PDB file of C-alpha atoms and ligand atoms in Angstrom:
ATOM      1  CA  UNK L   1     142.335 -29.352  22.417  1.00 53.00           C
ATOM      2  CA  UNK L   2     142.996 -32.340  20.624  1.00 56.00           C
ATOM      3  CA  UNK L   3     145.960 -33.465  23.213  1.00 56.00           C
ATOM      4  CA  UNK L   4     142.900 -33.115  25.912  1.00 73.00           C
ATOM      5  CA  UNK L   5     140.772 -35.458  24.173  1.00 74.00           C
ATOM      6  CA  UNK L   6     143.272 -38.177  23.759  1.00 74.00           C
ATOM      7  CA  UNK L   7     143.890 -37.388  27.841  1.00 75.00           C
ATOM      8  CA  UNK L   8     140.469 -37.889  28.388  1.00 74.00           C
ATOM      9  CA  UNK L   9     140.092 -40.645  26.241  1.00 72.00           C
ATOM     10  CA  UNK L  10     142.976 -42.470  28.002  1.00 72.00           C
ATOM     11  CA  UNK L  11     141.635 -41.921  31.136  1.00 74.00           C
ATOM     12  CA  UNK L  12     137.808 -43.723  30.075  1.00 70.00           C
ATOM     13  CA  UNK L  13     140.218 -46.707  29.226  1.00 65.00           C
ATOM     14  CA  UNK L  14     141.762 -47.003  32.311  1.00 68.00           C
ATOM     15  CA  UNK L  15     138.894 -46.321  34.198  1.00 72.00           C
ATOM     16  CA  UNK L  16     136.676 -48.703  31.977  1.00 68.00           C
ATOM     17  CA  UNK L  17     139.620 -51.245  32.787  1.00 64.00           C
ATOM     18  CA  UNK L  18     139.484 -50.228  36.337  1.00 64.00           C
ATOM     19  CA  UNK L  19     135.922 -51.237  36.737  1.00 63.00           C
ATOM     20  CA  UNK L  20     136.354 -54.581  34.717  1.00 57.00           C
ATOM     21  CA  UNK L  21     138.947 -55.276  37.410  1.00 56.00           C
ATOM     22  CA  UNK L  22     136.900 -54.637  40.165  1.00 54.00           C
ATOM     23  CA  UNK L  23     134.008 -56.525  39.004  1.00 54.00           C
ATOM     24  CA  UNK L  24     136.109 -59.488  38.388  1.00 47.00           C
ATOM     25  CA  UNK L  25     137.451 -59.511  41.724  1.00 50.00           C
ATOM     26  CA  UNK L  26     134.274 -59.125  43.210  1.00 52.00           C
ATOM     27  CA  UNK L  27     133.144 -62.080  41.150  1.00 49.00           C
ATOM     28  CA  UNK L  28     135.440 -64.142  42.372  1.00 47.00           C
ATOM     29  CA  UNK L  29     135.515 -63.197  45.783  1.00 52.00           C
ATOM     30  CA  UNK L  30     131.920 -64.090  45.868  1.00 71.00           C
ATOM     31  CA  UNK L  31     132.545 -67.346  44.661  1.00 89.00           C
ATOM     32  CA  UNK L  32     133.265 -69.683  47.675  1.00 93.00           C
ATOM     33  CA  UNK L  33     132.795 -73.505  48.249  1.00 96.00           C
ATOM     34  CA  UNK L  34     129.088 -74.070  49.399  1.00 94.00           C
ATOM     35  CA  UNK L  35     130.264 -77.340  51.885  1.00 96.00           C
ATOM     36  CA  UNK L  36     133.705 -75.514  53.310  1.00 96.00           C
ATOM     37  CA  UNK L  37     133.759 -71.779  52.014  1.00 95.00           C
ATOM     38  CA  UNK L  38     136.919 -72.128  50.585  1.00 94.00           C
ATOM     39  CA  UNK L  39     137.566 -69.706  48.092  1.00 93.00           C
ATOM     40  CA  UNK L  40     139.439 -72.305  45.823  1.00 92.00           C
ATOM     41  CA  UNK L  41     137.130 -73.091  43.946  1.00 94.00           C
ATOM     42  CA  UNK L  42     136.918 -75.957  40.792  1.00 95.00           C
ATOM     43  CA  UNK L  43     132.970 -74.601  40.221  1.00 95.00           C
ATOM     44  CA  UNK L  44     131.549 -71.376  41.785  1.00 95.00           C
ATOM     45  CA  UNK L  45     129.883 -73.078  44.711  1.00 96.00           C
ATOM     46  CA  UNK L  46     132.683 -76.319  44.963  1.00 97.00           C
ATOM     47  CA  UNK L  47     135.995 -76.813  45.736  1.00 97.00           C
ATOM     48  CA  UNK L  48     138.509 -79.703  44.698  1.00 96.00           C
ATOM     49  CA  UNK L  49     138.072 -80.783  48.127  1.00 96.00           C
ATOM     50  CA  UNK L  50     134.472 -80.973  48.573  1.00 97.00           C
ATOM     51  CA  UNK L  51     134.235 -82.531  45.491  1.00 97.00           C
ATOM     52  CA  UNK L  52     136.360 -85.347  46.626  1.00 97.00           C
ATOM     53  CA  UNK L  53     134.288 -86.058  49.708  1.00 97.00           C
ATOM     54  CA  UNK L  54     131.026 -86.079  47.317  1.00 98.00           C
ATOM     55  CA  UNK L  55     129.104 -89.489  48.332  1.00 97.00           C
ATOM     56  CA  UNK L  56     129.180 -90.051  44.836  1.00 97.00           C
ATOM     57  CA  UNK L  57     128.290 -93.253  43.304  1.00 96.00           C
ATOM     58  CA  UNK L  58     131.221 -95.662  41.843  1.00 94.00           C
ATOM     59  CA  UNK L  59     131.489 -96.664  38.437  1.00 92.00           C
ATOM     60  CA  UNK L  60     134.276 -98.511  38.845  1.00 87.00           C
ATOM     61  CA  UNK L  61     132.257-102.109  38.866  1.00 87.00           C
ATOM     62  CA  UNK L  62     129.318-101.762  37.319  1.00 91.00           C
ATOM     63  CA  UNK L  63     130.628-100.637  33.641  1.00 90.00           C
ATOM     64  CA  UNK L  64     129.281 -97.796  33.744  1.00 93.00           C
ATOM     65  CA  UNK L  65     126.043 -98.294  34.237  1.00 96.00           C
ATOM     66  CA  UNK L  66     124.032 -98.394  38.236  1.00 96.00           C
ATOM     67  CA  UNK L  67     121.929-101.267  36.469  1.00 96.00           C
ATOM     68  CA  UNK L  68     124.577-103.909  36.666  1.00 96.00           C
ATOM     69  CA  UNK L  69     124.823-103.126  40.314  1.00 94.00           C
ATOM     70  CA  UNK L  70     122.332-106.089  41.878  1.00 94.00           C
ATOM     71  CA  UNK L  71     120.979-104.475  44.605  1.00 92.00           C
ATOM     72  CA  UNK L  72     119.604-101.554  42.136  1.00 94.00           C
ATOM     73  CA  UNK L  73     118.957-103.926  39.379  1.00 95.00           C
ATOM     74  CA  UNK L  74     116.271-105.559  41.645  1.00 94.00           C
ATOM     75  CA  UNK L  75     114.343-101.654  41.824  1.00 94.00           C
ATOM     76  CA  UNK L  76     113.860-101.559  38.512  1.00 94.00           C
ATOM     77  CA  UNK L  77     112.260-105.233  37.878  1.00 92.00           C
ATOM     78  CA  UNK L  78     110.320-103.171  34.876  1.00 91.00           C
ATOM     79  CA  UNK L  79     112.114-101.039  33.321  1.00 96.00           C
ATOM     80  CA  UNK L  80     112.527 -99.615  29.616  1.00 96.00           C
ATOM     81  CA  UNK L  81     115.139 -97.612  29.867  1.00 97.00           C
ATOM     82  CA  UNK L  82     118.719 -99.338  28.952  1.00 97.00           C
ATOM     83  CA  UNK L  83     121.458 -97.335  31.436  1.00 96.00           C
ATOM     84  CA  UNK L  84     121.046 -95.673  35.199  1.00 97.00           C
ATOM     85  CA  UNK L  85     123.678 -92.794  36.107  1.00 97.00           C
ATOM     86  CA  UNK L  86     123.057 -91.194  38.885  1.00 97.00           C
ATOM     87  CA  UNK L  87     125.549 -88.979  40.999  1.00 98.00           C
ATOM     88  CA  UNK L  88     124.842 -90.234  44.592  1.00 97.00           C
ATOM     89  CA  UNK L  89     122.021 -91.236  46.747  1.00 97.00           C
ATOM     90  CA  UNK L  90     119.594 -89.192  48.080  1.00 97.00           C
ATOM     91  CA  UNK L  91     121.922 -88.303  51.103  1.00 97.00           C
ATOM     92  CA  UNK L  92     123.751 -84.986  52.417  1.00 97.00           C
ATOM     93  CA  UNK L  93     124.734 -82.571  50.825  1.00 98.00           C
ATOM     94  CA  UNK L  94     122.538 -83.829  47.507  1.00 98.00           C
ATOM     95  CA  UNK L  95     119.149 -84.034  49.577  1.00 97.00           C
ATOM     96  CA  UNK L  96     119.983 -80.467  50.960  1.00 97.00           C
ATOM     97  CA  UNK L  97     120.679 -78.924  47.766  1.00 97.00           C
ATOM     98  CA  UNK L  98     117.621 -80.528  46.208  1.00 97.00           C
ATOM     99  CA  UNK L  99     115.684 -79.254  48.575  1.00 96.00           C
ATOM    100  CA  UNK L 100     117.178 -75.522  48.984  1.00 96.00           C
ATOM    101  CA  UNK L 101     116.967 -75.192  45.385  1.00 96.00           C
ATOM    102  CA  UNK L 102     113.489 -76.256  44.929  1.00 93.00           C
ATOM    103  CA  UNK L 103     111.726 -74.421  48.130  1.00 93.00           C
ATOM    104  CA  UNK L 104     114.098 -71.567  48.944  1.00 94.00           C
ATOM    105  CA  UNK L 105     114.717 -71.073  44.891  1.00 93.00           C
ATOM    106  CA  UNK L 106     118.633 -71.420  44.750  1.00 95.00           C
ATOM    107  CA  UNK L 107     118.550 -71.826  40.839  1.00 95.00           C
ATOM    108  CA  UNK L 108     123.010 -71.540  41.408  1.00 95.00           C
ATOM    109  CA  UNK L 109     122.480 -74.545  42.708  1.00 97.00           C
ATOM    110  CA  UNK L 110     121.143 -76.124  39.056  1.00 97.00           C
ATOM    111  CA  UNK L 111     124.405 -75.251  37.054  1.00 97.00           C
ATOM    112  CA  UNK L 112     126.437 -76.986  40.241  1.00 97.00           C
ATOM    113  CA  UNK L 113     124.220 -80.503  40.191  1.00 98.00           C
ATOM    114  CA  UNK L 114     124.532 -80.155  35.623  1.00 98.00           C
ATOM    115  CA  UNK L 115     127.923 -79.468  36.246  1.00 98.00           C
ATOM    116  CA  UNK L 116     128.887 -82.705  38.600  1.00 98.00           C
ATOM    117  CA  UNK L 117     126.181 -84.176  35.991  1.00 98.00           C
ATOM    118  CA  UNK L 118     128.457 -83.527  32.968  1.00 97.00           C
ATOM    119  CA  UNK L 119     131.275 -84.539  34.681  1.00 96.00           C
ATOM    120  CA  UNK L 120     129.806 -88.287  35.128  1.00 96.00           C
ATOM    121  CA  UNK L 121     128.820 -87.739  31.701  1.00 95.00           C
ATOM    122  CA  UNK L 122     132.541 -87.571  30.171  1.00 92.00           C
ATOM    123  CA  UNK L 123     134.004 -89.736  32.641  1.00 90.00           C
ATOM    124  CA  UNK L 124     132.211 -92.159  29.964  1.00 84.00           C
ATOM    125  CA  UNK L 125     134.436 -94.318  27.494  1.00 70.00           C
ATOM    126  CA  UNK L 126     132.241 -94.773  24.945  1.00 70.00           C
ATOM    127  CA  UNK L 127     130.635 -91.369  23.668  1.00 69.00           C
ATOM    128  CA  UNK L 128     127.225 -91.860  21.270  1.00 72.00           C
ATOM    129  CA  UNK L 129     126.642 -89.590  18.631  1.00 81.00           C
ATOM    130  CA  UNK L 130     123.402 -90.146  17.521  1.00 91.00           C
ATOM    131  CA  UNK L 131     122.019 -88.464  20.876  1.00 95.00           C
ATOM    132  CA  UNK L 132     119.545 -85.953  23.024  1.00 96.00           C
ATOM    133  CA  UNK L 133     118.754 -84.734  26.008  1.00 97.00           C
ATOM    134  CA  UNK L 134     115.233 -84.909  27.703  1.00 97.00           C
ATOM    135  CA  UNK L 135     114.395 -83.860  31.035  1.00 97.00           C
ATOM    136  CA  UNK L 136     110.861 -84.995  32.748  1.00 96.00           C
ATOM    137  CA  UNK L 137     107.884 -82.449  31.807  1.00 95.00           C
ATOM    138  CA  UNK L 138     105.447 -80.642  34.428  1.00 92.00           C
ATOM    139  CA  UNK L 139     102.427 -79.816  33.800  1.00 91.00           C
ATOM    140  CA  UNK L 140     101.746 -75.884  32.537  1.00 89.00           C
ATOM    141  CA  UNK L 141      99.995 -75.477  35.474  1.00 91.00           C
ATOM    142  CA  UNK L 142     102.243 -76.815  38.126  1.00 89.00           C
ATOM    143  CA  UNK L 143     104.941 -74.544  36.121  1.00 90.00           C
ATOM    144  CA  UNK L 144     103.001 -71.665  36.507  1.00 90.00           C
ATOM    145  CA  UNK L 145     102.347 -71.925  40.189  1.00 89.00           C
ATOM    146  CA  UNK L 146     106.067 -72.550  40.887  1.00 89.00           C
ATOM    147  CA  UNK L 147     107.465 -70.364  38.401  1.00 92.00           C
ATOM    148  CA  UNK L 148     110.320 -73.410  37.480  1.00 94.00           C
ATOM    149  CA  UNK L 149     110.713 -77.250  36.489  1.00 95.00           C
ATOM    150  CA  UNK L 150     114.314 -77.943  38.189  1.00 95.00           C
ATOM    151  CA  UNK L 151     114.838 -80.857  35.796  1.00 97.00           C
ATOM    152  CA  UNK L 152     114.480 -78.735  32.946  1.00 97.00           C
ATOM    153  CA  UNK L 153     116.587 -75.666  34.621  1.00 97.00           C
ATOM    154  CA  UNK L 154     119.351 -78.866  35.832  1.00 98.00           C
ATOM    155  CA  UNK L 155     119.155 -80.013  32.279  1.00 98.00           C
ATOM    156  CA  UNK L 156     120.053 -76.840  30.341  1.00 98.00           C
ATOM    157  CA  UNK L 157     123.010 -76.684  32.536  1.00 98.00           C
ATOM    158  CA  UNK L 158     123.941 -80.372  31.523  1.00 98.00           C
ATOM    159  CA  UNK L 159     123.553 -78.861  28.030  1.00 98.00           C
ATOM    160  CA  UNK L 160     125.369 -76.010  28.106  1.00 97.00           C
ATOM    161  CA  UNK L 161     128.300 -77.819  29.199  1.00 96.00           C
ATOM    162  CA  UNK L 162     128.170 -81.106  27.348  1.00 95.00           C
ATOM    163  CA  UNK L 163     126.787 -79.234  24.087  1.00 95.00           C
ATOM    164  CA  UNK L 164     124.476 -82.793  23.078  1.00 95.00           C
ATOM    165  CA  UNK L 165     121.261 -81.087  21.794  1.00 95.00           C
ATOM    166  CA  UNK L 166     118.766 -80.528  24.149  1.00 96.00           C
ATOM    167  CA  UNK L 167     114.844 -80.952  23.274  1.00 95.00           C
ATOM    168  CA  UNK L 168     113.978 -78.761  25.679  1.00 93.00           C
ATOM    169  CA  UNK L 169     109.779 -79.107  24.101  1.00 89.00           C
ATOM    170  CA  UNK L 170     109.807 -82.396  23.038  1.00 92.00           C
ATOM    171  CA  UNK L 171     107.632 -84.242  26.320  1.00 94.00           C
ATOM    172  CA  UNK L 172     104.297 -82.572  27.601  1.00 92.00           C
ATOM    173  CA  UNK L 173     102.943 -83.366  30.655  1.00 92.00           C
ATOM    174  CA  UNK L 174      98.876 -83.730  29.641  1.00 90.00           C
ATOM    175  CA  UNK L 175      97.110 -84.777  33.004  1.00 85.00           C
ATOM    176  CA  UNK L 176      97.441 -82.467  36.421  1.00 82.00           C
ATOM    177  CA  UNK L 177      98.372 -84.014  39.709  1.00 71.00           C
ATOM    178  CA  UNK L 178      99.195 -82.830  42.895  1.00 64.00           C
ATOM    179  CA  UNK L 179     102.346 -84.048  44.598  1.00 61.00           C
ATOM    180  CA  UNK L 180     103.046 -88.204  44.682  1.00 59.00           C
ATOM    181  CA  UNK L 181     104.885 -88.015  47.331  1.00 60.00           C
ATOM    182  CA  UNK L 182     103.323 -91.310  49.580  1.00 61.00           C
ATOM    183  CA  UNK L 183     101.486 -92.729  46.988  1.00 64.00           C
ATOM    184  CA  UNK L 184     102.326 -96.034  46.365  1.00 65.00           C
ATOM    185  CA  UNK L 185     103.897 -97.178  42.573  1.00 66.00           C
ATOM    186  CA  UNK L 186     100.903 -99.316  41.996  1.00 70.00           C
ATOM    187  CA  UNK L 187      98.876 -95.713  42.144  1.00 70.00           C
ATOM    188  CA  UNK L 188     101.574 -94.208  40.720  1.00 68.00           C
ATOM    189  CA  UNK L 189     101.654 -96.152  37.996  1.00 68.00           C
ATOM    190  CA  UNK L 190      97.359 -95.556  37.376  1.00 69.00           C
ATOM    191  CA  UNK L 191      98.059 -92.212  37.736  1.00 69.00           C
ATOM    192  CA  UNK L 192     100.932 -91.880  35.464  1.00 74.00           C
ATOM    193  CA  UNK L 193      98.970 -93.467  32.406  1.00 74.00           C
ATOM    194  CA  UNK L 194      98.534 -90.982  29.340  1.00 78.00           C
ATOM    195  CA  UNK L 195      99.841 -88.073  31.778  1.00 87.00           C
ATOM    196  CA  UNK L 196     102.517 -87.700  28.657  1.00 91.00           C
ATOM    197  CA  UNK L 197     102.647 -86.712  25.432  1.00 91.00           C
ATOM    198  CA  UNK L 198     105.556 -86.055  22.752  1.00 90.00           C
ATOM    199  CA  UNK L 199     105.157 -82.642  21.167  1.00 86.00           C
ATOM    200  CA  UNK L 200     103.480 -82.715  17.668  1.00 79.00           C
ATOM    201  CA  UNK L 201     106.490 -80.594  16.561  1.00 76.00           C
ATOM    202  CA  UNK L 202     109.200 -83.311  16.943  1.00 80.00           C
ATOM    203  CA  UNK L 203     109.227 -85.418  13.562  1.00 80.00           C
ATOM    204  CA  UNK L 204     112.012 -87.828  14.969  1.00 86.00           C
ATOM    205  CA  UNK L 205     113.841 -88.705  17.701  1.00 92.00           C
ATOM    206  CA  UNK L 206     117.628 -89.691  17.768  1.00 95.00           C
ATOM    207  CA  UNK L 207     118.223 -93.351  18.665  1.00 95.00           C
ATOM    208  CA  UNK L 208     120.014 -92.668  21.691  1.00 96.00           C
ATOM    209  CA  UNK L 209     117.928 -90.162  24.630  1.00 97.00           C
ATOM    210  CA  UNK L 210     119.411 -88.789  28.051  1.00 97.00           C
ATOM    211  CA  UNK L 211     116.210 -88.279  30.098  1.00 98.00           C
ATOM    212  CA  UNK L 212     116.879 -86.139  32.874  1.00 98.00           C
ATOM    213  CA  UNK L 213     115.474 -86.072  35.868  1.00 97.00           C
ATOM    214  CA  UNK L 214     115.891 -84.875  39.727  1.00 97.00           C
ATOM    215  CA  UNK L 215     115.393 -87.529  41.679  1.00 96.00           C
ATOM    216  CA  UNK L 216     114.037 -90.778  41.335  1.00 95.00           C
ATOM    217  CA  UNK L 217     112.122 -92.975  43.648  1.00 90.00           C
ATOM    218  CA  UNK L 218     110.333 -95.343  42.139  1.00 88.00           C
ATOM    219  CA  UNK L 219     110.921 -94.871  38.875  1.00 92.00           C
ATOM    220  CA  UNK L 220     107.428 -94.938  37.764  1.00 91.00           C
ATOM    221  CA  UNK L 221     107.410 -91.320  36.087  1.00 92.00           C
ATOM    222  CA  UNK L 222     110.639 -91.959  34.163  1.00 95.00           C
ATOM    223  CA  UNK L 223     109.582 -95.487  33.054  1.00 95.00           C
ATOM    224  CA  UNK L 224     106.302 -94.179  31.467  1.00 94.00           C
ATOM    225  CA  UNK L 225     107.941 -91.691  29.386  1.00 95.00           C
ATOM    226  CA  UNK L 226     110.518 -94.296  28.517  1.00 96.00           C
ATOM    227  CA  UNK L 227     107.822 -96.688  26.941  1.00 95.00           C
ATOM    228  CA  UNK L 228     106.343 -93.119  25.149  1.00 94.00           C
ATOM    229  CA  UNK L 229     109.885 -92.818  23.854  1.00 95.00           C
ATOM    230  CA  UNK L 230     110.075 -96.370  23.001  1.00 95.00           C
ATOM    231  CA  UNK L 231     106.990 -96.331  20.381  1.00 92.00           C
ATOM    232  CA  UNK L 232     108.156 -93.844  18.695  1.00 91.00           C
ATOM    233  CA  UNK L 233     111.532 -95.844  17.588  1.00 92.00           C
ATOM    234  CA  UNK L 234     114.051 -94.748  20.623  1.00 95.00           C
ATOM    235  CA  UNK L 235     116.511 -97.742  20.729  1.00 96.00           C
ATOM    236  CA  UNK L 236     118.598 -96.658  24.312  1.00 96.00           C
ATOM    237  CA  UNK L 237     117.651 -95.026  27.200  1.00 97.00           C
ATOM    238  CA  UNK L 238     119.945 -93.563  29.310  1.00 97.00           C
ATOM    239  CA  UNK L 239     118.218 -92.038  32.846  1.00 98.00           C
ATOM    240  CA  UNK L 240     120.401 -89.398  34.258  1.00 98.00           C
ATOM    241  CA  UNK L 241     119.756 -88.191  37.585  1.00 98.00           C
ATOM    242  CA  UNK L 242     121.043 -86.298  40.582  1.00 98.00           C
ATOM    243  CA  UNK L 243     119.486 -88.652  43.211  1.00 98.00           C
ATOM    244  CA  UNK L 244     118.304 -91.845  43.633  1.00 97.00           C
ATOM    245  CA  UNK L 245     116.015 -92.291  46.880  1.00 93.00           C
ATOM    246  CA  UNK L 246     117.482 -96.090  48.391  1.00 87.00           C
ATOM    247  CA  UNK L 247     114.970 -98.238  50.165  1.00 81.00           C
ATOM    248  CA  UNK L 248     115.726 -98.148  54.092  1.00 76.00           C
TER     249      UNK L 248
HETATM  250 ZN1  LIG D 301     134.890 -77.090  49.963  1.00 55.08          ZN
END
């Protein structure tokens, strides 16, 4: 009798082992490249490949920082945020998976975008300590009807791989507004004006914020919360964001 229960025993184990197995392989079978469906994978959805072909922006001149670049210095004539890093313009395949994961509700897609995020990140020589992540509030509402805010979801992805604290109820959005999108920035701006607030929770701030968003265009969202940040004693700004819409 007790000989049989050590059998059986033995043969949950395997079969418990068996099943682990399985599930890995099926985990890994399922991930494949979302450009070439390779299944050689560096991330889930991206291979080495792929990742190589990325549009991505260069560093290379512009120490390490999109502001020293002219031609996107001259976007921001206004701005109160210190640093720009963004991974490419707001071309294919980045427009795409913007897109698919906001309207067809890929949320994969945010740990891929905070993974090639984080990757930027530590390409950097100089690491700060004294530092937080941000990511651009919607309002309640707006996250209600939608169900997500993909800065926040792209953000805790940045986090989880970085591991810089992430304020994840630090900004509020105050003020309800349907979509900008062909507004100009001079309404933008009029709009934007007391549509934030910082959370009555956070005593202070560290000197140094990452405020993440999707996409910028104008820049007139992430420049308002930037002089919010700035009043209450922020020194550097760094914007981090997946895409930067280029004038035609
Ligand atoms: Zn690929």
């Amino acid at each position: 009798m007790e000989l049989d229960n050590k059998i059986v025993g033995q043969l949950f184990t395997h079969l418990h082992r068996y099943f682990a197995e399985c599930l890995t392989l099926t985990r890994q079978t399922m991930s494949e490249c979302e450009l070439c469906k390779s299944a050689h994978v560096i991330h889930p959805l991206l291979c080495q490949y792929c990742y190589d072909d990325l549009p991505l922006f260069s560093y290379q001149h512009f120490g390490f920082n999109l502001l020293n670049w002219p031609a996107i210095d001259k976007l921001f004539p206004q701005r109160s945020f210190e640093q720009l890093l963004c991974l490419a313009p707001y071309i294919a395949p980045f427009d795409q998976w913007l897109i698919d994961f906001k309207y067809q509700k890929r949320f994969e897609l945010a740990d891929l975008l905070g993974y090639l995020l984080a990757e930027l990140w530590q390409k950097q020589v100089n690491k700060q300590q004294d530092v937080a992540i941000l990511s651009v509030p919607i309002h309640l509402k707006k996250w209600q009807q939608r169900g997500f805010n993909q800065a926040h979801l792209i953000a805790r992805a940045f986090n989880r791989r970085t591991k810089i604290p992430y304020l994840r109820q630090a900004l509020r959005r105050t003020t309800y507004s349907k979509s900008q999108v062909g507004q100009s920035g001079k309404l933008r701006r009029k709009l934007l004006k007391n549509a934030f607030a910082l959370s009555e929770e956070v005593d202070t701030l560290p000197s140094h914020i990452i405020l993440l968003d999707d996409v910028i265009t104008t820049g007139s969202t992430v420049n308002t919360l930037c002089k919010l940040l700035k009043l209450k004693g922020v020194k550097h700004i760094t914007v981090l964001t997946v895409a930067l819409t280029l004038p035609k």
